[in-house]
Amino acid sequence: MSHDPHPPTRPGSQLDHLADLYRQMLLIRRCEEEAARAYAQGKIGGFLHLYIGQEAVAVGSIAALRPEDYVVTTYRDHGVALAKGMSARAMMAELYGKDTGCSRGLGGSMHMFDKKTNMLGGYGIVGAHIPLAAGAAFASKYRADGRVTLCYFGEGAVSIGGFHEGVSLAALWKLPIVFICENNEYSMGTPLSRSMSVEDVSMKALGYGIDRDRFFVEDVLEVEKRIGEAVQRARELSLPTLVEVRTYRFRGHSMSDPAKYRTAQELDERKKKDPLFRARQRLADEYGEQRLKELEDLVEKEVMDAVEFADKSPEPDASLLESTTYDGPFAA
C-alpha cells in the first residue's frame, strides 16, 4: 500500500480555513518577534507596541469581512495591517523607516496605512480614531456602497470623549460599523480594577441603544463567528454594534515597558490559553504534523524575507518631504 504524505483532512474546508487563520496568526507572531529583535538592535526607532497574544482578534474578525470593507485601529496596528492583507515586507520596512514601507518610512510603527487593502490606519492618539471610523462608515452609508467598517480600540479608550462621540453618532445615524474593544486588561500599566467602574465594556452600548456582545478569546473561529454576526447586522441592517473582546497581551505595553505590574504566574496562566497554540494543537491532531510543518516553514521563510527586505531597503531621502507634505502621490 502506498503512503500518501498528505492524507485528506476531515472536514477539509473547515480545517483548511483554520489552517489559513493559523498561518495568519503565526505570521503576525513571528513578525512581531523579529520586530522586537530589530528594535533591540537599534534598527527600529520610536515606539513599538507589539500585538503578541492578541493575534486571534485581528485575524478572526477580519476573516468575517469582505476585501472592500474598512478597518481603523490604534497604534498597536502591525497585526491588524497584516490580517487586512498588507505584505510582511511593506509592514516590516515601515517599522525600519525605509522607503519601501507602506508609508515610505514616514509613518512608522503607529501609522500603518494601506489604501489598496482598505486598511485606513493605525492612530497614535488614544480614542481619537473612533470618530474617524464613524466617518468612514457614514461615507459608506451615504454612498450606499455596502461596506462595513471595523474599529478597534483598547479598554483605556472607552473613557475618552472620542469613543462616546463616535458611538453616539453611529447610533444616531445607524451606521454600518462594528466597534471592537480589545480589552487586554491593562491600560498601559493600569489594571481594569483601577481604571473602570464597570468592568463589562459592552454595557456602554446600552446608553446609546445599540447592540452589544462580549466574549473571552480562546478560539479564532469563535472570534470570526461572533464578529461575523455584528458585521452581518451592519451590512444588512446598517446598525452598529459594540463588542468587547477580552484578550491578553504577552508583552509590555510597548518595548520600554517591562510589565512589572503583573506577576509571572499570571502571565504563565494566560499563555496556557494562547489561541494561537490552541489552533495549532487542533491542527496537529486533525490536519497532520507534516502539513503543519510545511505551513510553518513557509511562514518562517516569509518573515525572514521581510526582515532582509527591510534591512536592505533604502531610507527615504529629502526629496520626499515637499511632495508628501503639501501635494503629490500621497495626497492623490
mmCIF file of C-alpha atoms in Angstrom:
data_model
loop_
_atom_site.group_PDB
_atom_site.id
_atom_site.type_symbol
_atom_site.label_atom_id
_atom_site.label_comp_id
_atom_site.label_asym_id
_atom_site.label_seq_id
_atom_site.Cartn_x
_atom_site.Cartn_y
_atom_site.Cartn_z
ATOM 1 C CA MET A 1 0.000 0.000 0.000
ATOM 2 C CA SER A 2 1.384 3.398 -0.960
ATOM 3 C CA HIS A 3 1.720 6.041 1.729
ATOM 4 C CA ASP A 4 0.089 9.385 0.993
ATOM 5 C CA PRO A 5 2.160 12.115 2.706
ATOM 6 C CA HIS A 6 -0.817 14.461 2.547
ATOM 7 C CA PRO A 7 -3.880 12.465 3.598
ATOM 8 C CA PRO A 8 -7.216 14.169 3.104
ATOM 9 C CA THR A 9 -8.484 16.045 6.130
ATOM 10 C CA ARG A 10 -11.926 15.835 7.739
ATOM 11 C CA PRO A 11 -13.786 18.069 7.085
ATOM 12 C CA GLY A 12 -11.412 19.552 4.531
ATOM 13 C CA SER A 13 -12.827 23.026 4.034
ATOM 14 C CA GLN A 14 -13.172 23.793 7.741
ATOM 15 C CA LEU A 15 -9.691 22.555 8.591
ATOM 16 C CA ASP A 16 -8.177 24.311 5.599
ATOM 17 C CA HIS A 17 -9.823 27.519 6.758
ATOM 18 C CA LEU A 18 -8.485 27.060 10.283
ATOM 19 C CA ALA A 19 -5.048 26.355 8.821
ATOM 20 C CA ASP A 20 -5.169 29.650 6.944
ATOM 21 C CA LEU A 21 -6.204 31.545 10.076
ATOM 22 C CA TYR A 22 -3.391 29.839 11.993
ATOM 23 C CA ARG A 23 -0.952 30.809 9.235
ATOM 24 C CA GLN A 24 -2.002 34.444 9.587
ATOM 25 C CA MET A 25 -1.700 34.375 13.380
ATOM 26 C CA LEU A 26 1.732 32.764 13.180
ATOM 27 C CA LEU A 27 2.862 35.304 10.585
ATOM 28 C CA ILE A 28 1.864 38.122 12.938
ATOM 29 C CA ARG A 29 3.515 36.441 15.950
ATOM 30 C CA ARG A 30 6.779 35.844 14.146
ATOM 31 C CA CYS A 31 6.852 39.304 12.548
ATOM 32 C CA GLU A 32 6.363 40.840 15.973
ATOM 33 C CA GLU A 33 9.124 38.705 17.484
ATOM 34 C CA GLU A 34 11.523 39.759 14.745
ATOM 35 C CA ALA A 35 10.451 43.384 15.165
ATOM 36 C CA ALA A 36 11.307 43.156 18.860
ATOM 37 C CA ARG A 37 14.705 41.736 17.943
ATOM 38 C CA ALA A 38 15.344 44.520 15.419
ATOM 39 C CA TYR A 39 14.246 47.134 17.950
ATOM 40 C CA ALA A 40 16.783 45.806 20.473
ATOM 41 C CA GLN A 41 19.425 46.027 17.751
ATOM 42 C CA GLY A 42 18.601 49.677 17.142
ATOM 43 C CA LYS A 43 17.212 49.074 13.662
ATOM 44 C CA ILE A 44 13.735 50.308 14.613
ATOM 45 C CA GLY A 45 13.298 53.638 16.369
ATOM 46 C CA GLY A 46 10.493 55.369 18.256
ATOM 47 C CA PHE A 47 7.747 53.398 19.936
ATOM 48 C CA LEU A 48 6.911 49.770 19.241
ATOM 49 C CA HIS A 49 3.658 48.264 20.568
ATOM 50 C CA LEU A 50 3.569 44.528 19.949
ATOM 51 C CA TYR A 51 0.419 42.510 19.251
ATOM 52 C CA ILE A 52 1.750 39.221 20.639
ATOM 53 C CA GLY A 53 -1.091 37.342 22.355
ATOM 54 C CA GLN A 54 -3.897 39.238 20.626
ATOM 55 C CA GLU A 55 -3.488 37.830 17.097
ATOM 56 C CA ALA A 56 -6.763 35.912 17.113
ATOM 57 C CA VAL A 57 -8.730 39.160 17.472
ATOM 58 C CA ALA A 58 -7.491 40.729 14.242
ATOM 59 C CA VAL A 59 -7.345 37.506 12.255
ATOM 60 C CA GLY A 60 -10.743 36.200 13.355
ATOM 61 C CA SER A 61 -12.588 39.492 12.955
ATOM 62 C CA ILE A 62 -11.116 40.388 9.578
ATOM 63 C CA ALA A 63 -11.933 36.886 8.337
ATOM 64 C CA ALA A 64 -15.569 37.969 8.692
ATOM 65 C CA LEU A 65 -15.064 40.897 6.296
ATOM 66 C CA ARG A 66 -15.044 41.341 2.554
ATOM 67 C CA PRO A 67 -11.887 42.790 0.958
ATOM 68 C CA GLU A 68 -13.598 46.112 0.252
ATOM 69 C CA ASP A 69 -14.525 46.679 3.925
ATOM 70 C CA TYR A 70 -12.629 49.234 6.002
ATOM 71 C CA VAL A 71 -10.505 48.780 9.102
ATOM 72 C CA VAL A 72 -9.384 51.525 11.501
ATOM 73 C CA THR A 73 -7.283 50.777 14.544
ATOM 74 C CA THR A 74 -4.933 52.034 17.231
ATOM 75 C CA TYR A 75 -1.166 52.312 17.453
ATOM 76 C CA ARG A 76 -0.964 48.552 18.164
ATOM 77 C CA ASP A 77 -1.559 48.061 14.482
ATOM 78 C CA HIS A 78 1.018 45.740 12.899
ATOM 79 C CA GLY A 79 -1.085 42.615 13.298
ATOM 80 C CA VAL A 80 -4.265 44.276 12.053
ATOM 81 C CA ALA A 81 -2.426 45.521 8.970
ATOM 82 C CA LEU A 82 -1.120 42.036 8.163
ATOM 83 C CA ALA A 83 -4.520 40.455 8.737
ATOM 84 C CA LYS A 84 -6.077 43.007 6.373
ATOM 85 C CA GLY A 85 -3.681 41.934 3.654
ATOM 86 C CA MET A 86 -0.649 44.204 3.908
ATOM 87 C CA SER A 87 2.503 42.351 2.909
ATOM 88 C CA ALA A 88 5.039 41.432 5.563
ATOM 89 C CA ARG A 89 7.652 43.255 3.505
ATOM 90 C CA ALA A 90 5.723 46.546 3.492
ATOM 91 C CA MET A 91 4.952 46.293 7.199
ATOM 92 C CA MET A 92 8.490 45.442 8.281
ATOM 93 C CA ALA A 93 10.067 48.067 6.016
ATOM 94 C CA GLU A 94 7.771 50.684 7.525
ATOM 95 C CA LEU A 95 8.955 49.685 11.001
ATOM 96 C CA TYR A 96 12.535 50.092 9.807
ATOM 97 C CA GLY A 97 11.659 53.558 8.464
ATOM 98 C CA LYS A 98 12.545 52.564 4.924
ATOM 99 C CA ASP A 99 11.375 53.969 1.606
ATOM 100 C CA THR A 100 9.778 50.620 0.692
ATOM 101 C CA GLY A 101 7.444 50.687 3.697
ATOM 102 C CA CYS A 102 3.677 51.108 3.389
ATOM 103 C CA SER A 103 4.023 54.838 4.097
ATOM 104 C CA ARG A 104 7.533 55.070 2.634
ATOM 105 C CA GLY A 105 9.003 55.047 6.111
ATOM 106 C CA LEU A 106 7.326 58.301 7.171
ATOM 107 C CA GLY A 107 4.628 56.783 9.401
ATOM 108 C CA GLY A 108 6.449 54.138 11.391
ATOM 109 C CA SER A 109 5.042 51.658 13.864
ATOM 110 C CA MET A 110 1.912 53.542 14.911
ATOM 111 C CA HIS A 111 0.741 54.609 11.450
ATOM 112 C CA MET A 112 0.348 51.571 9.236
ATOM 113 C CA PHE A 113 -1.785 52.516 6.233
ATOM 114 C CA ASP A 114 -2.623 50.657 3.056
ATOM 115 C CA LYS A 115 -5.141 52.133 0.653
ATOM 116 C CA LYS A 116 -5.052 49.013 -1.530
ATOM 117 C CA THR A 117 -6.358 46.745 1.237
ATOM 118 C CA ASN A 118 -8.618 49.408 2.835
ATOM 119 C CA MET A 119 -6.515 49.475 5.970
ATOM 120 C CA LEU A 120 -7.309 53.061 6.936
ATOM 121 C CA GLY A 121 -4.634 53.352 9.518
ATOM 122 C CA GLY A 122 -3.275 52.913 12.902
ATOM 123 C CA TYR A 123 -3.587 56.056 15.025
ATOM 124 C CA GLY A 124 -1.354 57.249 17.827
ATOM 125 C CA ILE A 125 -3.831 59.244 19.936
ATOM 126 C CA VAL A 126 -5.924 57.069 22.263
ATOM 127 C CA GLY A 127 -9.569 57.069 21.175
ATOM 128 C CA ALA A 128 -9.189 59.848 18.619
ATOM 129 C CA HIS A 129 -9.614 57.476 15.684
ATOM 130 C CA ILE A 130 -13.080 56.277 16.742
ATOM 131 C CA PRO A 131 -14.954 59.293 15.280
ATOM 132 C CA LEU A 132 -12.840 58.881 12.132
ATOM 133 C CA ALA A 133 -14.060 55.308 11.822
ATOM 134 C CA ALA A 134 -17.628 56.528 12.273
ATOM 135 C CA GLY A 135 -16.925 58.958 9.450
ATOM 136 C CA ALA A 136 -15.782 56.143 7.162
ATOM 137 C CA ALA A 137 -18.972 54.239 7.990
ATOM 138 C CA PHE A 138 -21.038 57.375 7.306
ATOM 139 C CA ALA A 139 -19.372 57.649 3.894
ATOM 140 C CA SER A 140 -20.336 54.048 3.150
ATOM 141 C CA LYS A 141 -23.942 54.695 4.094
ATOM 142 C CA TYR A 142 -24.028 57.949 2.099
ATOM 143 C CA ARG A 143 -22.620 56.217 -0.980
ATOM 144 C CA ALA A 144 -24.652 53.037 -0.389
ATOM 145 C CA ASP A 145 -21.544 51.041 -1.233
ATOM 146 C CA GLY A 146 -22.378 48.142 1.121
ATOM 147 C CA ARG A 147 -19.098 48.356 3.020
ATOM 148 C CA VAL A 148 -18.658 47.732 6.735
ATOM 149 C CA THR A 149 -16.081 49.407 8.972
ATOM 150 C CA LEU A 150 -14.335 47.652 11.850
ATOM 151 C CA CYS A 151 -12.944 49.963 14.512
ATOM 152 C CA TYR A 152 -10.530 48.534 17.111
ATOM 153 C CA PHE A 153 -9.550 50.221 20.371
ATOM 154 C CA GLY A 154 -8.381 49.296 23.836
ATOM 155 C CA GLU A 155 -10.414 49.459 27.026
ATOM 156 C CA GLY A 156 -8.485 52.570 28.016
ATOM 157 C CA ALA A 157 -10.176 54.418 25.160
ATOM 158 C CA VAL A 158 -13.736 53.954 26.417
ATOM 159 C CA SER A 159 -13.216 56.744 28.946
ATOM 160 C CA ILE A 160 -12.107 59.107 26.183
ATOM 161 C CA GLY A 161 -14.518 61.616 24.663
ATOM 162 C CA GLY A 162 -13.821 60.395 21.146
ATOM 163 C CA PHE A 163 -15.279 56.984 21.967
ATOM 164 C CA HIS A 164 -18.604 58.464 23.081
ATOM 165 C CA GLU A 165 -18.761 60.897 20.171
ATOM 166 C CA GLY A 166 -18.144 58.143 17.652
ATOM 167 C CA VAL A 167 -20.573 55.637 19.156
ATOM 168 C CA SER A 168 -23.228 58.323 19.664
ATOM 169 C CA LEU A 169 -23.173 59.372 16.007
ATOM 170 C CA ALA A 170 -23.058 55.767 14.801
ATOM 171 C CA ALA A 171 -26.156 55.029 16.860
ATOM 172 C CA LEU A 172 -27.966 58.206 15.810
ATOM 173 C CA TRP A 173 -27.253 57.784 12.103
ATOM 174 C CA LYS A 174 -27.443 53.964 12.112
ATOM 175 C CA LEU A 175 -24.027 53.450 10.597
ATOM 176 C CA PRO A 176 -22.610 50.140 9.298
ATOM 177 C CA ILE A 177 -19.809 49.832 11.833
ATOM 178 C CA VAL A 178 -18.585 47.358 14.438
ATOM 179 C CA PHE A 179 -16.743 48.809 17.423
ATOM 180 C CA ILE A 180 -14.327 46.212 18.799
ATOM 181 C CA CYS A 181 -12.900 46.883 22.234
ATOM 182 C CA GLU A 182 -9.756 44.766 22.573
ATOM 183 C CA ASN A 183 -9.753 44.574 26.336
ATOM 184 C CA ASN A 184 -6.292 43.244 27.226
ATOM 185 C CA GLU A 185 -6.878 44.067 30.905
ATOM 186 C CA TYR A 186 -4.204 46.744 31.233
ATOM 187 C CA SER A 187 -4.497 50.360 30.126
ATOM 188 C CA MET A 188 -0.768 50.683 29.652
ATOM 189 C CA GLY A 189 0.158 49.500 33.179
ATOM 190 C CA THR A 190 -3.137 50.229 34.932
ATOM 191 C CA PRO A 191 -5.347 47.180 35.648
ATOM 192 C CA LEU A 192 -9.079 47.166 34.999
ATOM 193 C CA SER A 193 -9.922 47.493 38.698
ATOM 194 C CA ARG A 194 -8.236 50.881 38.826
ATOM 195 C CA SER A 195 -9.439 52.283 35.528
ATOM 196 C CA MET A 196 -13.096 51.253 35.095
ATOM 197 C CA SER A 197 -16.102 51.486 37.420
ATOM 198 C CA VAL A 198 -17.960 48.841 35.376
ATOM 199 C CA GLU A 199 -15.804 46.025 34.042
ATOM 200 C CA ASP A 200 -18.221 44.998 31.286
ATOM 201 C CA VAL A 201 -17.344 47.433 28.498
ATOM 202 C CA SER A 202 -20.200 46.216 26.319
ATOM 203 C CA MET A 203 -22.666 47.805 28.766
ATOM 204 C CA LYS A 204 -21.657 51.171 27.329
ATOM 205 C CA ALA A 205 -23.780 50.188 24.327
ATOM 206 C CA LEU A 206 -26.942 50.346 26.449
ATOM 207 C CA GLY A 207 -26.584 54.081 26.844
ATOM 208 C CA TYR A 208 -26.701 54.526 23.093
ATOM 209 C CA GLY A 209 -29.326 51.914 22.310
ATOM 210 C CA ILE A 210 -27.151 49.766 20.080
ATOM 211 C CA ASP A 211 -26.499 46.030 20.033
ATOM 212 C CA ARG A 212 -23.670 44.582 22.074
ATOM 213 C CA ASP A 213 -21.677 41.422 22.562
ATOM 214 C CA ARG A 214 -18.911 40.279 24.895
ATOM 215 C CA PHE A 215 -16.693 37.215 24.984
ATOM 216 C CA PHE A 216 -13.274 35.908 26.002
ATOM 217 C CA VAL A 217 -10.953 34.989 23.150
ATOM 218 C CA GLU A 218 -9.902 31.367 23.192
ATOM 219 C CA ASP A 219 -10.678 30.253 19.644
ATOM 220 C CA VAL A 220 -10.036 32.238 16.457
ATOM 221 C CA LEU A 221 -13.056 30.600 14.810
ATOM 222 C CA GLU A 222 -15.254 31.839 17.648
ATOM 223 C CA VAL A 223 -13.970 35.356 17.030
ATOM 224 C CA GLU A 224 -14.874 35.058 13.359
ATOM 225 C CA LYS A 225 -18.355 33.803 14.210
ATOM 226 C CA ARG A 226 -19.184 36.402 16.871
ATOM 227 C CA ILE A 227 -17.790 39.362 14.953
ATOM 228 C CA GLY A 228 -19.401 37.955 11.819
ATOM 229 C CA GLU A 229 -22.813 38.341 13.424
ATOM 230 C CA ALA A 230 -22.125 42.019 14.079
ATOM 231 C CA VAL A 231 -20.747 42.504 10.569
ATOM 232 C CA GLN A 232 -23.902 40.965 9.112
ATOM 233 C CA ARG A 233 -26.040 43.301 11.217
ATOM 234 C CA ALA A 234 -24.038 46.258 9.945
ATOM 235 C CA ARG A 235 -24.127 45.188 6.302
ATOM 236 C CA GLU A 236 -27.750 44.089 6.059
ATOM 237 C CA LEU A 237 -29.447 46.436 8.527
ATOM 238 C CA SER A 238 -26.960 49.306 8.751
ATOM 239 C CA LEU A 239 -26.822 49.028 12.526
ATOM 240 C CA PRO A 240 -23.742 49.490 14.720
ATOM 241 C CA THR A 241 -22.599 47.029 17.399
ATOM 242 C CA LEU A 242 -20.197 47.358 20.322
ATOM 243 C CA VAL A 243 -18.268 44.159 21.004
ATOM 244 C CA GLU A 244 -15.962 43.732 23.961
ATOM 245 C CA VAL A 245 -13.350 41.106 23.223
ATOM 246 C CA ARG A 246 -11.399 40.030 26.286
ATOM 247 C CA THR A 247 -7.849 39.220 25.317
ATOM 248 C CA TYR A 248 -4.356 39.462 26.765
ATOM 249 C CA ARG A 249 -1.017 40.761 25.553
ATOM 250 C CA PHE A 250 2.035 38.727 26.442
ATOM 251 C CA ARG A 251 4.472 41.625 26.183
ATOM 252 C CA GLY A 252 4.537 45.003 27.898
ATOM 253 C CA HIS A 253 2.546 47.962 26.649
ATOM 254 C CA SER A 254 5.500 48.908 24.470
ATOM 255 C CA MET A 255 9.124 47.853 24.197
ATOM 256 C CA SER A 256 10.035 50.238 27.013
ATOM 257 C CA ASP A 257 7.586 48.565 29.428
ATOM 258 C CA PRO A 258 8.955 45.610 31.475
ATOM 259 C CA ALA A 259 5.375 44.845 32.638
ATOM 260 C CA LYS A 260 6.259 44.583 36.344
ATOM 261 C CA TYR A 261 2.654 45.392 37.262
ATOM 262 C CA ARG A 262 1.678 41.735 36.784
ATOM 263 C CA THR A 263 3.105 38.505 38.134
ATOM 264 C CA ALA A 264 4.983 35.848 36.195
ATOM 265 C CA GLN A 265 2.370 33.353 37.380
ATOM 266 C CA GLU A 266 -0.447 35.404 35.846
ATOM 267 C CA LEU A 267 1.426 35.612 32.556
ATOM 268 C CA ASP A 268 2.143 31.873 32.517
ATOM 269 C CA GLU A 269 -1.504 31.064 33.179
ATOM 270 C CA ARG A 270 -2.649 33.244 30.300
ATOM 271 C CA LYS A 271 -0.096 31.777 27.921
ATOM 272 C CA LYS A 272 -1.630 28.370 28.550
ATOM 273 C CA LYS A 273 -4.778 29.745 26.888
ATOM 274 C CA ASP A 274 -2.958 31.225 23.898
ATOM 275 C CA PRO A 275 -5.414 30.975 20.943
ATOM 276 C CA LEU A 276 -2.513 30.523 18.529
ATOM 277 C CA PHE A 277 -1.293 27.379 20.251
ATOM 278 C CA ARG A 278 -4.830 26.109 20.736
ATOM 279 C CA ALA A 279 -5.328 26.374 16.969
ATOM 280 C CA ARG A 280 -2.016 24.620 16.415
ATOM 281 C CA GLN A 281 -2.960 21.796 18.741
ATOM 282 C CA ARG A 282 -6.176 21.148 16.875
ATOM 283 C CA LEU A 283 -4.404 21.241 13.532
ATOM 284 C CA ALA A 284 -1.686 18.893 14.782
ATOM 285 C CA ASP A 285 -4.381 16.396 15.742
ATOM 286 C CA GLU A 286 -6.555 16.685 12.643
ATOM 287 C CA TYR A 287 -4.506 18.331 9.884
ATOM 288 C CA GLY A 288 -1.279 16.425 10.395
ATOM 289 C CA GLU A 289 2.134 17.434 11.711
ATOM 290 C CA GLN A 290 3.815 17.182 8.318
ATOM 291 C CA ARG A 291 1.429 19.579 6.594
ATOM 292 C CA LEU A 292 1.613 21.855 9.603
ATOM 293 C CA LYS A 293 5.405 21.945 9.421
ATOM 294 C CA GLU A 294 5.285 22.795 5.717
ATOM 295 C CA LEU A 295 2.926 25.676 6.507
ATOM 296 C CA GLU A 296 5.147 26.912 9.334
ATOM 297 C CA ASP A 297 8.269 26.687 7.178
ATOM 298 C CA LEU A 298 6.607 28.903 4.570
ATOM 299 C CA VAL A 299 5.680 31.448 7.238
ATOM 300 C CA GLU A 300 9.236 31.477 8.554
ATOM 301 C CA LYS A 301 10.553 31.995 5.035
ATOM 302 C CA GLU A 302 8.148 34.901 4.505
ATOM 303 C CA VAL A 303 9.140 36.541 7.789
ATOM 304 C CA MET A 304 12.882 36.262 7.212
ATOM 305 C CA ASP A 305 12.429 37.551 3.669
ATOM 306 C CA ALA A 306 10.592 40.582 5.082
ATOM 307 C CA VAL A 307 13.376 41.232 7.589
ATOM 308 C CA GLU A 308 16.056 41.032 4.918
ATOM 309 C CA PHE A 309 13.992 43.207 2.576
ATOM 310 C CA ALA A 310 13.551 45.861 5.268
ATOM 311 C CA ASP A 311 17.188 45.735 6.287
ATOM 312 C CA LYS A 312 18.466 46.202 2.738
ATOM 313 C CA SER A 313 15.896 48.748 1.575
ATOM 314 C CA PRO A 314 16.971 52.396 1.168
ATOM 315 C CA GLU A 315 15.924 55.098 3.573
ATOM 316 C CA PRO A 316 13.664 57.871 2.257
ATOM 317 C CA ASP A 317 15.556 60.936 1.126
ATOM 318 C CA ALA A 318 14.790 64.642 1.421
ATOM 319 C CA SER A 319 13.085 64.744 -1.972
ATOM 320 C CA LEU A 320 10.008 63.180 -0.330
ATOM 321 C CA LEU A 321 9.436 65.999 2.126
ATOM 322 C CA GLU A 322 7.681 68.552 -0.073
ATOM 323 C CA SER A 323 5.612 66.135 -2.123
ATOM 324 C CA THR A 324 4.388 64.209 0.908
ATOM 325 C CA THR A 325 3.708 67.296 2.994
ATOM 326 C CA TYR A 326 1.820 69.502 0.541
ATOM 327 C CA ASP A 327 0.796 67.524 -2.515
ATOM 328 C CA GLY A 328 1.794 64.625 -4.721
ATOM 329 C CA PRO A 329 1.131 60.884 -4.792
ATOM 330 C CA PHE A 330 0.346 60.705 -1.076
ATOM 331 C CA ALA A 331 -2.396 63.290 -1.411
ATOM 332 C CA ALA A 332 -3.928 61.711 -4.509
#
